[in-house]
Short mmCIF file of N, CA and C in Angstrom, two decimals:
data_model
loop_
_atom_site.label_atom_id
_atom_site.label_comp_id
_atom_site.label_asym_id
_atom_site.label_seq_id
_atom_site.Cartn_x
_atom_site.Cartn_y
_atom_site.Cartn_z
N UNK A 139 -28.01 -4.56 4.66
CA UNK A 139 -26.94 -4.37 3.70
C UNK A 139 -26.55 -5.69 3.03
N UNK A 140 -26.43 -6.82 3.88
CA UNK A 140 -25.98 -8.24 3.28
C UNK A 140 -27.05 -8.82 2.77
N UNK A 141 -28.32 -8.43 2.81
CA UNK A 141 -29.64 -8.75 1.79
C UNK A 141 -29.31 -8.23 0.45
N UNK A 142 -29.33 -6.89 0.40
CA UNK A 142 -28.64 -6.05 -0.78
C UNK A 142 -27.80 -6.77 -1.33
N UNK A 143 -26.70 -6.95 -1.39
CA UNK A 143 -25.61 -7.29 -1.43
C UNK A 143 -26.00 -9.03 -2.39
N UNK A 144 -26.72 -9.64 -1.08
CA UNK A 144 -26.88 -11.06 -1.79
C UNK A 144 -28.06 -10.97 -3.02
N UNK A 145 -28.84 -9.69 -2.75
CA UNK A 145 -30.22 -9.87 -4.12
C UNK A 145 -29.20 -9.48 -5.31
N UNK A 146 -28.13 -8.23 -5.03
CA UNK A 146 -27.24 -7.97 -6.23
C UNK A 146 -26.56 -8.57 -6.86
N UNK A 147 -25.83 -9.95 -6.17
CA UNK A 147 -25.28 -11.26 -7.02
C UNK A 147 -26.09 -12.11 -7.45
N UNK A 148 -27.68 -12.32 -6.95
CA UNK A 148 -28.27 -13.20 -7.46
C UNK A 148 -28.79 -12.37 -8.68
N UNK A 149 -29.03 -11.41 -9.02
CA UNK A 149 -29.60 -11.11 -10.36
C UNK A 149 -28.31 -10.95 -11.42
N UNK A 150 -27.19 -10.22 -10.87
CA UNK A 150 -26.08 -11.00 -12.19
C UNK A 150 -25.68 -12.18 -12.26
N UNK A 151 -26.04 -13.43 -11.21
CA UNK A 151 -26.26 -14.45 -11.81
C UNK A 151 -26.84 -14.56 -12.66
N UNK A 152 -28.11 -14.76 -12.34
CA UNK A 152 -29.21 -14.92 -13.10
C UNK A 152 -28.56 -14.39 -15.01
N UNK A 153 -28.64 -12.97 -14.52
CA UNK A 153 -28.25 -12.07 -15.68
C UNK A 153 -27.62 -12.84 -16.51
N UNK A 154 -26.09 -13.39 -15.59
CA UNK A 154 -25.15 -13.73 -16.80
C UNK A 154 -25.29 -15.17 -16.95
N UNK A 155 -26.19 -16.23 -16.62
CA UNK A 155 -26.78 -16.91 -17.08
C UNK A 155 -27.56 -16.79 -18.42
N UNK A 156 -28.27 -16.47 -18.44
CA UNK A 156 -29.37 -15.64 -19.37
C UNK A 156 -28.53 -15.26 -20.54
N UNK A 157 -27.35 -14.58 -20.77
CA UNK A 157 -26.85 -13.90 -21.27
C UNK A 157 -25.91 -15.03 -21.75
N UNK A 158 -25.38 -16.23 -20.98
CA UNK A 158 -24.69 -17.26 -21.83
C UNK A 158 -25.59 -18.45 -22.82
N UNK A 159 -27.01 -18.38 -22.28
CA UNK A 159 -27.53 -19.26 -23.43
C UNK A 159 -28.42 -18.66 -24.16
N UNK A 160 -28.89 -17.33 -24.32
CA UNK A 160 -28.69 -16.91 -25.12
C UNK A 160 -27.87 -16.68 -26.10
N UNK A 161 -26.55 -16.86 -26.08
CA UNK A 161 -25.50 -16.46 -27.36
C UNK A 161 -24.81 -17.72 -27.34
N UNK A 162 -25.07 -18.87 -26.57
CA UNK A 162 -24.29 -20.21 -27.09
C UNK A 162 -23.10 -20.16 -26.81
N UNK A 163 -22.96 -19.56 -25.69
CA UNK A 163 -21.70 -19.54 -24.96
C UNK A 163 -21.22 -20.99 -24.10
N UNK A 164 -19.91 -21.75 -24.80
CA UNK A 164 -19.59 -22.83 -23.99
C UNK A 164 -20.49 -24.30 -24.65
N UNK A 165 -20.86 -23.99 -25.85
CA UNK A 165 -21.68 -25.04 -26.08
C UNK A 165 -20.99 -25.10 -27.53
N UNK A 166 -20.50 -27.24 -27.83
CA UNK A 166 -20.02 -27.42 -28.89
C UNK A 166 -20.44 -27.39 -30.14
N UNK A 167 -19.74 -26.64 -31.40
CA UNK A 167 -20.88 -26.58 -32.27
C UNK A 167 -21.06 -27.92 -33.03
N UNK A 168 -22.34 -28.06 -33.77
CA UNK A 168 -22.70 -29.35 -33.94
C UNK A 168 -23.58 -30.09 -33.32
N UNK A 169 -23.74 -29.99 -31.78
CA UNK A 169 -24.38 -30.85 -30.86
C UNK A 169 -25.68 -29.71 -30.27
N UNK A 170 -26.57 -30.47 -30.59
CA UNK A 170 -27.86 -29.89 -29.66
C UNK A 170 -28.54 -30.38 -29.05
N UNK A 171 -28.63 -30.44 -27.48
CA UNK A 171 -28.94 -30.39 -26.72
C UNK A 171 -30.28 -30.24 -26.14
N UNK A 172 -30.66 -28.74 -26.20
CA UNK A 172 -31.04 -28.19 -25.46
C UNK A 172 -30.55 -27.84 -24.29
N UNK A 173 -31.55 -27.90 -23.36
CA UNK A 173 -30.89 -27.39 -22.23
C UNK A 173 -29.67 -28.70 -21.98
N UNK A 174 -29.98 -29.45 -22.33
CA UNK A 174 -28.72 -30.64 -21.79
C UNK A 174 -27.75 -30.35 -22.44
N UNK A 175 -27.27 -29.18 -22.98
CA UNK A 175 -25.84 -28.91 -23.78
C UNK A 175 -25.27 -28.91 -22.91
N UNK A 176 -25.44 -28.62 -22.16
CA UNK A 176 -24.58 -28.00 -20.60
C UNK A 176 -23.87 -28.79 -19.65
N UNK A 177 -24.78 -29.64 -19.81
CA UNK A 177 -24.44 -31.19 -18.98
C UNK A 177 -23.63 -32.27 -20.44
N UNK A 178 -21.99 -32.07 -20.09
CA UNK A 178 -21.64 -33.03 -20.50
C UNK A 178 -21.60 -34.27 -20.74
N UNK A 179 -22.15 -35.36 -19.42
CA UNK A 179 -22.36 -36.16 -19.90
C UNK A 179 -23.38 -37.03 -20.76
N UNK A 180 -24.03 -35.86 -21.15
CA UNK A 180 -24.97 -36.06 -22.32
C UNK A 180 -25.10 -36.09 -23.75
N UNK A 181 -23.41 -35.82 -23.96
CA UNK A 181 -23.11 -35.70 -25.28
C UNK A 181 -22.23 -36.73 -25.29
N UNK A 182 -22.65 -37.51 -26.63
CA UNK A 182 -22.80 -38.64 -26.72
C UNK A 182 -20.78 -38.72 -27.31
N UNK A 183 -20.06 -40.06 -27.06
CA UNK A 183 -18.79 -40.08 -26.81
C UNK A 183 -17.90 -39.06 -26.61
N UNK A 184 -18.43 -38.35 -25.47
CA UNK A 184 -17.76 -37.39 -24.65
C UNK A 184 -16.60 -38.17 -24.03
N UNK A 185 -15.91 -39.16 -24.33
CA UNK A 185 -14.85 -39.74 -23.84
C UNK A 185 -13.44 -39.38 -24.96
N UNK A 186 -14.10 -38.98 -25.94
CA UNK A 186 -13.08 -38.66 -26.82
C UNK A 186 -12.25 -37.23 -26.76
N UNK A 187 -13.45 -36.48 -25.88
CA UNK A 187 -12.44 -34.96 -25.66
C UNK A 187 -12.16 -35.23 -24.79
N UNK A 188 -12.07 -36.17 -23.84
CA UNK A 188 -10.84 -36.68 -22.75
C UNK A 188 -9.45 -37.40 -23.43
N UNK A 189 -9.68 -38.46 -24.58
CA UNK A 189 -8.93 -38.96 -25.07
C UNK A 189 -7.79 -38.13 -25.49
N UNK A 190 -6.38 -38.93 -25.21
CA UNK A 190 -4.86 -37.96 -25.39
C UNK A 190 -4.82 -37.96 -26.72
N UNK A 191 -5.59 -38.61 -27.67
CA UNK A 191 -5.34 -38.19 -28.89
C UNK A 191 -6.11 -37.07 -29.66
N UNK A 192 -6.84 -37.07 -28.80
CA UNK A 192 -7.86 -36.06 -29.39
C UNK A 192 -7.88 -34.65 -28.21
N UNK A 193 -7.81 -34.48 -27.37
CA UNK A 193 -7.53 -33.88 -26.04
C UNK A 193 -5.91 -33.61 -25.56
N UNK A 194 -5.34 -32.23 -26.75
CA UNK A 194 -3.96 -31.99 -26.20
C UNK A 194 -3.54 -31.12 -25.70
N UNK A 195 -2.73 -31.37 -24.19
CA UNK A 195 -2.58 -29.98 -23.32
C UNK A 195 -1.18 -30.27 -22.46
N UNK A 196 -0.67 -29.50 -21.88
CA UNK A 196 0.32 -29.36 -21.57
C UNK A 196 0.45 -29.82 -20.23
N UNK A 197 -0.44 -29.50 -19.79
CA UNK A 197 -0.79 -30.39 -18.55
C UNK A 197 -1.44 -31.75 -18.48
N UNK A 198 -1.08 -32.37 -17.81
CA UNK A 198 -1.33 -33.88 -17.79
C UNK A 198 -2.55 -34.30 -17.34
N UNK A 199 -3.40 -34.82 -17.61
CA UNK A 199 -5.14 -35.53 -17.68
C UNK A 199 -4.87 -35.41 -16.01
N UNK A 200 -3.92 -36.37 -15.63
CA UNK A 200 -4.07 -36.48 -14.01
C UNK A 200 -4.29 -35.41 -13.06
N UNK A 201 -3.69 -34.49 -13.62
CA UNK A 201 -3.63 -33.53 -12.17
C UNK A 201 -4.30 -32.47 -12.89
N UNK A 202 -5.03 -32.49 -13.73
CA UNK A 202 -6.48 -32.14 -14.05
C UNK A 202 -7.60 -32.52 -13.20
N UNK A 203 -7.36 -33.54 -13.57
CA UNK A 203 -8.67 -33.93 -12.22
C UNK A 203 -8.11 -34.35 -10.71
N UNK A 204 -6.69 -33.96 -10.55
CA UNK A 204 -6.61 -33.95 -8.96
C UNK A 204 -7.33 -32.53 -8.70
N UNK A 205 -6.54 -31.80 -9.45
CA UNK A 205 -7.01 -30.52 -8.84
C UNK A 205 -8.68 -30.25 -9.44
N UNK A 206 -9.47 -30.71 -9.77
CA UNK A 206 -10.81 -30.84 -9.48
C UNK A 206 -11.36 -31.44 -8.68
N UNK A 207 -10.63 -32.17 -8.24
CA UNK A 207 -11.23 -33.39 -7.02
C UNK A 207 -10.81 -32.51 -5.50
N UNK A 208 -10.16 -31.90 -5.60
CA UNK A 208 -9.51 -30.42 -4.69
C UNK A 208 -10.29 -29.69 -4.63
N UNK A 209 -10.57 -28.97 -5.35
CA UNK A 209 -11.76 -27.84 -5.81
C UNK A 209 -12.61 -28.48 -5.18
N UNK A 210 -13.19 -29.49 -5.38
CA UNK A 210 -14.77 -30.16 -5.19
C UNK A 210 -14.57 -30.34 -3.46
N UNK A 211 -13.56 -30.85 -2.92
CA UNK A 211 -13.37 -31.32 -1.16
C UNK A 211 -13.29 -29.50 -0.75
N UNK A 212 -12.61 -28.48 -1.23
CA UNK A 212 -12.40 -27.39 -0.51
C UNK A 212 -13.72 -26.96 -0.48
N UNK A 213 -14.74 -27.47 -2.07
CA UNK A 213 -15.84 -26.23 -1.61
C UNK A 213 -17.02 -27.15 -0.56
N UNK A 214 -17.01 -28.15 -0.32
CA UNK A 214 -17.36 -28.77 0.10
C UNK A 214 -17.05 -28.60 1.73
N UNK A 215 -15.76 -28.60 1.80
CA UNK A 215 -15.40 -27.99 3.12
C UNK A 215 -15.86 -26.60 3.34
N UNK A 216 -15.39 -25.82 2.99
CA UNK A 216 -16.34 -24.27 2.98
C UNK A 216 -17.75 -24.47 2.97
N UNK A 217 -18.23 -25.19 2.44
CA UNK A 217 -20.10 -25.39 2.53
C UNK A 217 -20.12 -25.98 4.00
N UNK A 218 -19.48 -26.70 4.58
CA UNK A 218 -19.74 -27.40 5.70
C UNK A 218 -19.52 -26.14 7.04
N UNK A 219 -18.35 -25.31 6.47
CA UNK A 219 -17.68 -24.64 7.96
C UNK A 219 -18.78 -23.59 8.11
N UNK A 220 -18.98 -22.66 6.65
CA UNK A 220 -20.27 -21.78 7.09
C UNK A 220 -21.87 -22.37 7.36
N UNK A 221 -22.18 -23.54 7.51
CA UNK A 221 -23.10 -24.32 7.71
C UNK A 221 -22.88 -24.55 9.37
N UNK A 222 -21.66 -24.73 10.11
CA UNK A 222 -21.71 -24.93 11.62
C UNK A 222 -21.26 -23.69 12.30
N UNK A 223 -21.14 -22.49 11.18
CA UNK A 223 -21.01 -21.09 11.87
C UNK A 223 -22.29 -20.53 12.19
N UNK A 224 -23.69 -20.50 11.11
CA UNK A 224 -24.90 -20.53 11.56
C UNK A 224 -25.37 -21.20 12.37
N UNK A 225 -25.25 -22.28 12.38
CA UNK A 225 -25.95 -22.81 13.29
C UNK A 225 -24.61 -23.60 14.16
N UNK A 226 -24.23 -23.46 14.98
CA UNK A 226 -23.22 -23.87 15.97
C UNK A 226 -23.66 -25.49 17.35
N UNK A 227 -25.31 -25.03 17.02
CA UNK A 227 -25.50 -26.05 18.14
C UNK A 227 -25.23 -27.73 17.70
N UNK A 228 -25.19 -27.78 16.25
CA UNK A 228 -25.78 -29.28 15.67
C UNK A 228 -24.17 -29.72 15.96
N UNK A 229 -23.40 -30.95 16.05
CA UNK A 229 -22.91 -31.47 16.38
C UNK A 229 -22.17 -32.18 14.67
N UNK A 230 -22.85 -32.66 13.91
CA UNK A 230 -22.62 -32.90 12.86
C UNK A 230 -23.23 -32.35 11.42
N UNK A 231 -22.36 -31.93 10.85
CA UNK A 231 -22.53 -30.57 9.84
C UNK A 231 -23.78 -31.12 8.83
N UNK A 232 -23.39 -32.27 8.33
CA UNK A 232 -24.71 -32.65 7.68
C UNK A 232 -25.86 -33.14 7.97
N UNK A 233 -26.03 -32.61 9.37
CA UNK A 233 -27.50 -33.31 10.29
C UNK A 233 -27.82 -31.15 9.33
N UNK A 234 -27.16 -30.58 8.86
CA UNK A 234 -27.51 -29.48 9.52
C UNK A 234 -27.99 -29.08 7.83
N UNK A 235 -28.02 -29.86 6.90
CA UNK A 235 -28.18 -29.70 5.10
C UNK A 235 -28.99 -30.53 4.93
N UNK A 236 -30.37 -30.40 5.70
CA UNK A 236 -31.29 -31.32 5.21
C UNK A 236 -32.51 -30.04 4.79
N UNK A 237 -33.28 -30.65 3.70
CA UNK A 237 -34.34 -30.12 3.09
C UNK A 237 -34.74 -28.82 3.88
N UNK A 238 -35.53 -28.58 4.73
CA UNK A 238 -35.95 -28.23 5.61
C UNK A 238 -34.98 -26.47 5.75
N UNK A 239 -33.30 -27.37 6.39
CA UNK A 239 -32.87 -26.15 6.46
C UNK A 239 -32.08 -24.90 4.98
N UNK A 240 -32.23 -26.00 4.13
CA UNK A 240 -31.94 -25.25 2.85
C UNK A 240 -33.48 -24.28 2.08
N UNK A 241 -33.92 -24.59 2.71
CA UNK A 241 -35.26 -24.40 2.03
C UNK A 241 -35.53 -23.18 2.84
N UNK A 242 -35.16 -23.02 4.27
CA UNK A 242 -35.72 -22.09 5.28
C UNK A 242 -34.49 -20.94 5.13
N UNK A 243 -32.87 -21.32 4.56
CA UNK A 243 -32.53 -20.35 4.36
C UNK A 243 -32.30 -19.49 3.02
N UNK A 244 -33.09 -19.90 2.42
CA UNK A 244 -33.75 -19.05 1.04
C UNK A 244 -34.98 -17.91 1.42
N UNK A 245 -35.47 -18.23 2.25
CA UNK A 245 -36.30 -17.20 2.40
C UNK A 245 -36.12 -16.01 3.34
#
């Protein structure tokens, strides 16, 4: 059932992948890329849609990126806790995210 389940999110991934670059979804107009549209820091003075003069929001630059820097430690923590729930014996979580075992649990 949890095979099911995981092949069914990986193809509307996929899907709605597919389905955003196809229609240029999220990509600035003007700038082409290619596939590097996607990856911001590839567009060239991308410091200016950070800039407060050019970049205006109600919320403050800072706790913009606290709370991304949050986001990034929680999922990071969640990657680590279900990483020592499978495997329980390893002692330190990132002895346990090497090549080998990412690779072995894809298949």
């Amino acid at each position: 059932m949890l095979k099911k389940i995981n092949l069914i999110i990986t193809v509307l991934a996929v899907v709605s992948a597919l389905y955003i670059m196809a229609n240029g979804l999220g990509l600035i107009a003007g700038l082409d890329f290619g596939a590097g549209s996607y990856f911001y820091a590839d567009i060239p003075n991308f410091s200016q849609y950070t800039d407060k003069t050019v970049y205006i929001s109600e919320t403050p630059m800072w706790l913009l990126i606290c709370l991304f820097l949050i986001w990034g430690w929680l999922m990071y923590r969640i990657w680590t806790y279900l990483a020592c729930r499978t495997k329980s014996h390893a002692e330190d979580p990132l002895e346990m995210l090497s090549k080998n075992d990412i690779v072995n649990s894809i298949k």
